[in-house]
mmCIF file of C-alpha atoms in Angstrom:
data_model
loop_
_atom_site.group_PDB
_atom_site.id
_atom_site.type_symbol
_atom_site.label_atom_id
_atom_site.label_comp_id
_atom_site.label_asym_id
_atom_site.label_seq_id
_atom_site.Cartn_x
_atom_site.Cartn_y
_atom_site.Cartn_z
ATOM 1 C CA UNK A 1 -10.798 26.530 8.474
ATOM 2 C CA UNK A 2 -7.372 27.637 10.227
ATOM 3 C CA UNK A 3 -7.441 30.769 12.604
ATOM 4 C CA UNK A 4 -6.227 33.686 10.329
ATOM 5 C CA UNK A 5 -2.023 34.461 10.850
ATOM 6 C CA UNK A 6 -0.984 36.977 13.348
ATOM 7 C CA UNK A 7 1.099 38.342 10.980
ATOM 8 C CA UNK A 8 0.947 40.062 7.289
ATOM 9 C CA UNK A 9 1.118 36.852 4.547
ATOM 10 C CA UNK A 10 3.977 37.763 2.289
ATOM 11 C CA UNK A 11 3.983 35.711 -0.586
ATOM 12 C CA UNK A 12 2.713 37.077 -3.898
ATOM 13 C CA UNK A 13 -0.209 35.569 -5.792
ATOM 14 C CA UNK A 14 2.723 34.482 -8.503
ATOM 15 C CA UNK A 15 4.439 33.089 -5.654
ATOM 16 C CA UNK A 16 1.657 30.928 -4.194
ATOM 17 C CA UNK A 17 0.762 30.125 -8.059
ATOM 18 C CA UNK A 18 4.386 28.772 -7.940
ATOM 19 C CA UNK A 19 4.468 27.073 -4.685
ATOM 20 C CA UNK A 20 0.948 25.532 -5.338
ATOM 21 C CA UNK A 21 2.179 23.500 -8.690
ATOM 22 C CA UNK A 22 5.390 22.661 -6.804
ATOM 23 C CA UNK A 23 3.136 21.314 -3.706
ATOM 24 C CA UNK A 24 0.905 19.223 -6.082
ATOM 25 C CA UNK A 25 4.372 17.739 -8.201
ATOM 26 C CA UNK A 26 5.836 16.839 -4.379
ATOM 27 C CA UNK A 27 2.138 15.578 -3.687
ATOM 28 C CA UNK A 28 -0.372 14.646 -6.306
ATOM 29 C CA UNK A 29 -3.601 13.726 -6.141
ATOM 30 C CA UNK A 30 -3.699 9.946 -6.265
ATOM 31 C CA UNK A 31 -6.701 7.699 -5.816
ATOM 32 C CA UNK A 32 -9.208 8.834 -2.957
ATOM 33 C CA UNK A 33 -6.345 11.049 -2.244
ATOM 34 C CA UNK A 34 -6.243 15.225 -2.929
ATOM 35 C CA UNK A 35 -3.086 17.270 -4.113
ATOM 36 C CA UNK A 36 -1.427 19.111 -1.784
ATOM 37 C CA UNK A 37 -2.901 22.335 -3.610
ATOM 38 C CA UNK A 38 -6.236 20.807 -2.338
ATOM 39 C CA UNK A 39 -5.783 20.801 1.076
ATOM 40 C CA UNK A 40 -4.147 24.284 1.493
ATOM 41 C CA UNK A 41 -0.565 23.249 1.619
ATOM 42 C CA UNK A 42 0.684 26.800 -0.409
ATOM 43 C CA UNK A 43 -1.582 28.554 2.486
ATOM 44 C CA UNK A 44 0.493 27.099 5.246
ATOM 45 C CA UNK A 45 3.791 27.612 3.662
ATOM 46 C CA UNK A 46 2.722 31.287 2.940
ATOM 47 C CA UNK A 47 1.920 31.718 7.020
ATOM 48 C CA UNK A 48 5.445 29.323 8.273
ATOM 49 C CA UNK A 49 7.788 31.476 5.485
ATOM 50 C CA UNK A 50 5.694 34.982 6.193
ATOM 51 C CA UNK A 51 6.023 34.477 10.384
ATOM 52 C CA UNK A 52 8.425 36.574 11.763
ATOM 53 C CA UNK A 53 10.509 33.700 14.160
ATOM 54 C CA UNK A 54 14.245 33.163 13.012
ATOM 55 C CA UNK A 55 14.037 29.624 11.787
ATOM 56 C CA UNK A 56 11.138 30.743 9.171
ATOM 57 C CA UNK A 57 12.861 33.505 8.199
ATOM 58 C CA UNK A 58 15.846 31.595 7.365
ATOM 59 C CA UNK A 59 13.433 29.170 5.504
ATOM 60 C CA UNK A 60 11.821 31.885 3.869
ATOM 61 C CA UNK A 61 15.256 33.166 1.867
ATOM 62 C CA UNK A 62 15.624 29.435 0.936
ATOM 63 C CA UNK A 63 11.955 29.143 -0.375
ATOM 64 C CA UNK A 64 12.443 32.340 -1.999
ATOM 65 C CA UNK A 65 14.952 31.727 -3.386
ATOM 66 C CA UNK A 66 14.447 28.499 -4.764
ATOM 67 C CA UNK A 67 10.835 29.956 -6.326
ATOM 68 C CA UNK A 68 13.288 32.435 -8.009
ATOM 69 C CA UNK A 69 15.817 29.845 -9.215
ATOM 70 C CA UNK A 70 13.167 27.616 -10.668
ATOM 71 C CA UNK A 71 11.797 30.383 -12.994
ATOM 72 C CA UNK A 72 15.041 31.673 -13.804
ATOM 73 C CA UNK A 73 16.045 27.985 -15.216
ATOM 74 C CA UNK A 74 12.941 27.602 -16.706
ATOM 75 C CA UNK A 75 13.507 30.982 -18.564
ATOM 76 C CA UNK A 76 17.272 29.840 -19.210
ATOM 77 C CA UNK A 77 16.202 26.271 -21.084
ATOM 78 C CA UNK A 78 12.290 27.224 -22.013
ATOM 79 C CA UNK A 79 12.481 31.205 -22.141
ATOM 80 C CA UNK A 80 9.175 30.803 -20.248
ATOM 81 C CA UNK A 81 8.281 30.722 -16.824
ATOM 82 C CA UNK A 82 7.973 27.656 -14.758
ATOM 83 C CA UNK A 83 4.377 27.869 -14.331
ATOM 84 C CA UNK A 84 3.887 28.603 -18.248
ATOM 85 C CA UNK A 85 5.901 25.329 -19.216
ATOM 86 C CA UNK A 86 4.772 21.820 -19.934
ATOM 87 C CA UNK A 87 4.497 19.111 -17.270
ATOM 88 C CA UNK A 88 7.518 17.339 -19.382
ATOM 89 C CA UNK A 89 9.500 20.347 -18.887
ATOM 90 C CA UNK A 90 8.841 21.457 -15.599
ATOM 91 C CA UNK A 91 9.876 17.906 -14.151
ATOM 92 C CA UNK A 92 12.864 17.820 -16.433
ATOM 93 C CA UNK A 93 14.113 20.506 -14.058
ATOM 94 C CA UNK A 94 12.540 19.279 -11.160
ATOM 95 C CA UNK A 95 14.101 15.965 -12.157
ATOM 96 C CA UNK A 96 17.932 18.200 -11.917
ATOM 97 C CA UNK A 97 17.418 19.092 -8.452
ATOM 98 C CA UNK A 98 14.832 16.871 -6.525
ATOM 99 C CA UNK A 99 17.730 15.204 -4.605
ATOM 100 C CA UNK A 100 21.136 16.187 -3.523
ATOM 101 C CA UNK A 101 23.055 12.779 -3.400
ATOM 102 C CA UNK A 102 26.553 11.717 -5.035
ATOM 103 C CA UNK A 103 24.359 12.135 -8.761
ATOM 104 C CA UNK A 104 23.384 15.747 -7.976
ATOM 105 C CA UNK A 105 25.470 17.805 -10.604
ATOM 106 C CA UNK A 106 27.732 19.962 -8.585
ATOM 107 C CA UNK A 107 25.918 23.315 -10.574
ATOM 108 C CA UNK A 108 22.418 22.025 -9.248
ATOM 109 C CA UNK A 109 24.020 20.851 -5.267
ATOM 110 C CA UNK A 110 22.772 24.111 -3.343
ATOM 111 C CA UNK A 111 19.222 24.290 -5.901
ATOM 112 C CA UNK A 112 19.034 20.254 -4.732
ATOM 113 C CA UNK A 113 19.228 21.019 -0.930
ATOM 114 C CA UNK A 114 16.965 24.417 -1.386
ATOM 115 C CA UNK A 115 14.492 22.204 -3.110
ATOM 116 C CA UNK A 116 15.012 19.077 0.048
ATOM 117 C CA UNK A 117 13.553 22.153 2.694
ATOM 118 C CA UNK A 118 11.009 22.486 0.141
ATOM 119 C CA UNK A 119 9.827 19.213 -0.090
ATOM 120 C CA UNK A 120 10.059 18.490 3.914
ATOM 121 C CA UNK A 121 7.742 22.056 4.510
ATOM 122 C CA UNK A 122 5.480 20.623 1.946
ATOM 123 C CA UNK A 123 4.988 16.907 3.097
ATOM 124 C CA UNK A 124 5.046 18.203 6.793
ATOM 125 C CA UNK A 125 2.016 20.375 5.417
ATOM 126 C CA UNK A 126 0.356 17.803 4.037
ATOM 127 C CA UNK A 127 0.536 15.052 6.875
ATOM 128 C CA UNK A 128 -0.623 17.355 9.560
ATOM 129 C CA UNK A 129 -4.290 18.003 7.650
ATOM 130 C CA UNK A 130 -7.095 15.164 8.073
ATOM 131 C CA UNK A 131 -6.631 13.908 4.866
ATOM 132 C CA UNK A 132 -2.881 13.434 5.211
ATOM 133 C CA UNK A 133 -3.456 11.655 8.024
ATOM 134 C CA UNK A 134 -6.115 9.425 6.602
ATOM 135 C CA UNK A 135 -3.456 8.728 3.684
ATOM 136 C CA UNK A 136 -0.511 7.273 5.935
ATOM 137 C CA UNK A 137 -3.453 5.381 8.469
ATOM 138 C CA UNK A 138 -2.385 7.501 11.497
ATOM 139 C CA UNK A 139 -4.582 6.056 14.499
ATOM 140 C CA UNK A 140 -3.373 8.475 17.338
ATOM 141 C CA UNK A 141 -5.028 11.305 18.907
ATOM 142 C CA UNK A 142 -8.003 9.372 19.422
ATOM 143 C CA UNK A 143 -9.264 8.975 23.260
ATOM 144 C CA UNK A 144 -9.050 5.047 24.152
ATOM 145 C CA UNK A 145 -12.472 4.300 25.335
ATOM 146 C CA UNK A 146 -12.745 3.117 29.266
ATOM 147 C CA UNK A 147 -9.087 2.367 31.100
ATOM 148 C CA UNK A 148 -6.039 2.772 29.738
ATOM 149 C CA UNK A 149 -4.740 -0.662 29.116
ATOM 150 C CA UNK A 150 -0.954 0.003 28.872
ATOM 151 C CA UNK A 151 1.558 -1.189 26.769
ATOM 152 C CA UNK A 152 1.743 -4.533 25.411
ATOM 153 C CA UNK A 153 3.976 -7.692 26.226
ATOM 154 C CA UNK A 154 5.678 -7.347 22.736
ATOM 155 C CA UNK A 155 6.061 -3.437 23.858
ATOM 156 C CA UNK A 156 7.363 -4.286 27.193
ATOM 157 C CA UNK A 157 9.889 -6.841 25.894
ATOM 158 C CA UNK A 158 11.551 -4.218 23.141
ATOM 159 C CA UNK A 159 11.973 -1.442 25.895
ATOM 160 C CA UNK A 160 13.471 -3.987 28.089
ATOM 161 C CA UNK A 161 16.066 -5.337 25.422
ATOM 162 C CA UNK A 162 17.046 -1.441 24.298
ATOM 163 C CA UNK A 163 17.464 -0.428 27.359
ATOM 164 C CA UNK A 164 19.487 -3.279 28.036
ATOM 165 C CA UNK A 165 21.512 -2.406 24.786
ATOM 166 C CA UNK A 166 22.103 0.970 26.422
ATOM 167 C CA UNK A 167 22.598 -0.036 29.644
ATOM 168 C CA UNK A 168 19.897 2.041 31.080
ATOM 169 C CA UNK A 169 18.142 -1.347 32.368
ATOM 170 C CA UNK A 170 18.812 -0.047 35.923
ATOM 171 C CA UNK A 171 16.598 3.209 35.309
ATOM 172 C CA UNK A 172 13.668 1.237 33.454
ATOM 173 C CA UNK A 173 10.940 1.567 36.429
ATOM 174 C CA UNK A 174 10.572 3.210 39.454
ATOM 175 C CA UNK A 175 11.737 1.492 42.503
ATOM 176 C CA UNK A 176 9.056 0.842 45.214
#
């Protein structure tokens, strides 16, 4: 269980509500592995967007705001809110605006890029718990039993020929 925030949480229970079926549409359970709902991910987000630094306040207008833009649409084309409508439904807007590339309708362009801060906060979330790691086979942060053994020949050999593309070849190792 994470330490409790320094700070007030901010988000309302039909925020989190909100965030928490977004989370688990970005992340879904699959297999052996849990939602993002399941693992807290709405929790996090509710600390990052509710902590007082500039860079999550600026990301807490965009969550915000997208939250708000996703029921307004779904009142708009459902006159319900997101979290009332119909898996169908809710990814045929989530569908509109999970990208902004050259496809992105220009009405849906800002929504898209709102929604691409979204996703990152969420999948950031979600890979920093055990069971995100455990999904993507992370092997770090694990003590290497007896003496380090350094890096490989293969490892060596790549350093060698970037630096070499760089011309930093000079600088590889210490001199002595």
């Amino acid at each position: 269980t994470p330490p409790e925030a320094p700070w007030p949480l901010t988000l309302t229970p039909a925020q989190l509500s909100l965030l928490a079926l977004l989370s688990d549409i970005i992340v879904p359970a699959e297999g052996q592995s849990p939602s993002a709902s399941a693992v807290q991910v709405p929790t996090v987000l509710d600390e990052w967007v509710s902590a007082p630094y500039p860079n999550q306040q600026q990301d807490r207008l965009t969550i915000l705001s997208a939250l708000a833009w996703l029921d307004d649409e779904a009142a708009l084309r459902f006159s319900q809110p997101f979290t009332a409508l119909g898996t169908p439904q809710q990814l045929a807007i989530i569908d509109d605006v999970a990208y902004d590339n050259d496809q992105t309708p220009r009405q849906f362009q800002r929504i898209a890029r709102a929604f691409g801060r979204l996703r990152n906060l969420v999948l950031a979330a979600y890979f920093c718990t055990p069971e995100g790691i455990g999904d993507i086979g992370y092997l770090g942060n694990v003590a290497i039993a007896g003496d380090y053994p350094g890096p490989t020949p293969e490892a060596y050999s790549h350093l060698d020929k970037t630096l070499a593309e760089l011309g930093l070849s000079d600088f590889a190792y210490p001199v002595g």
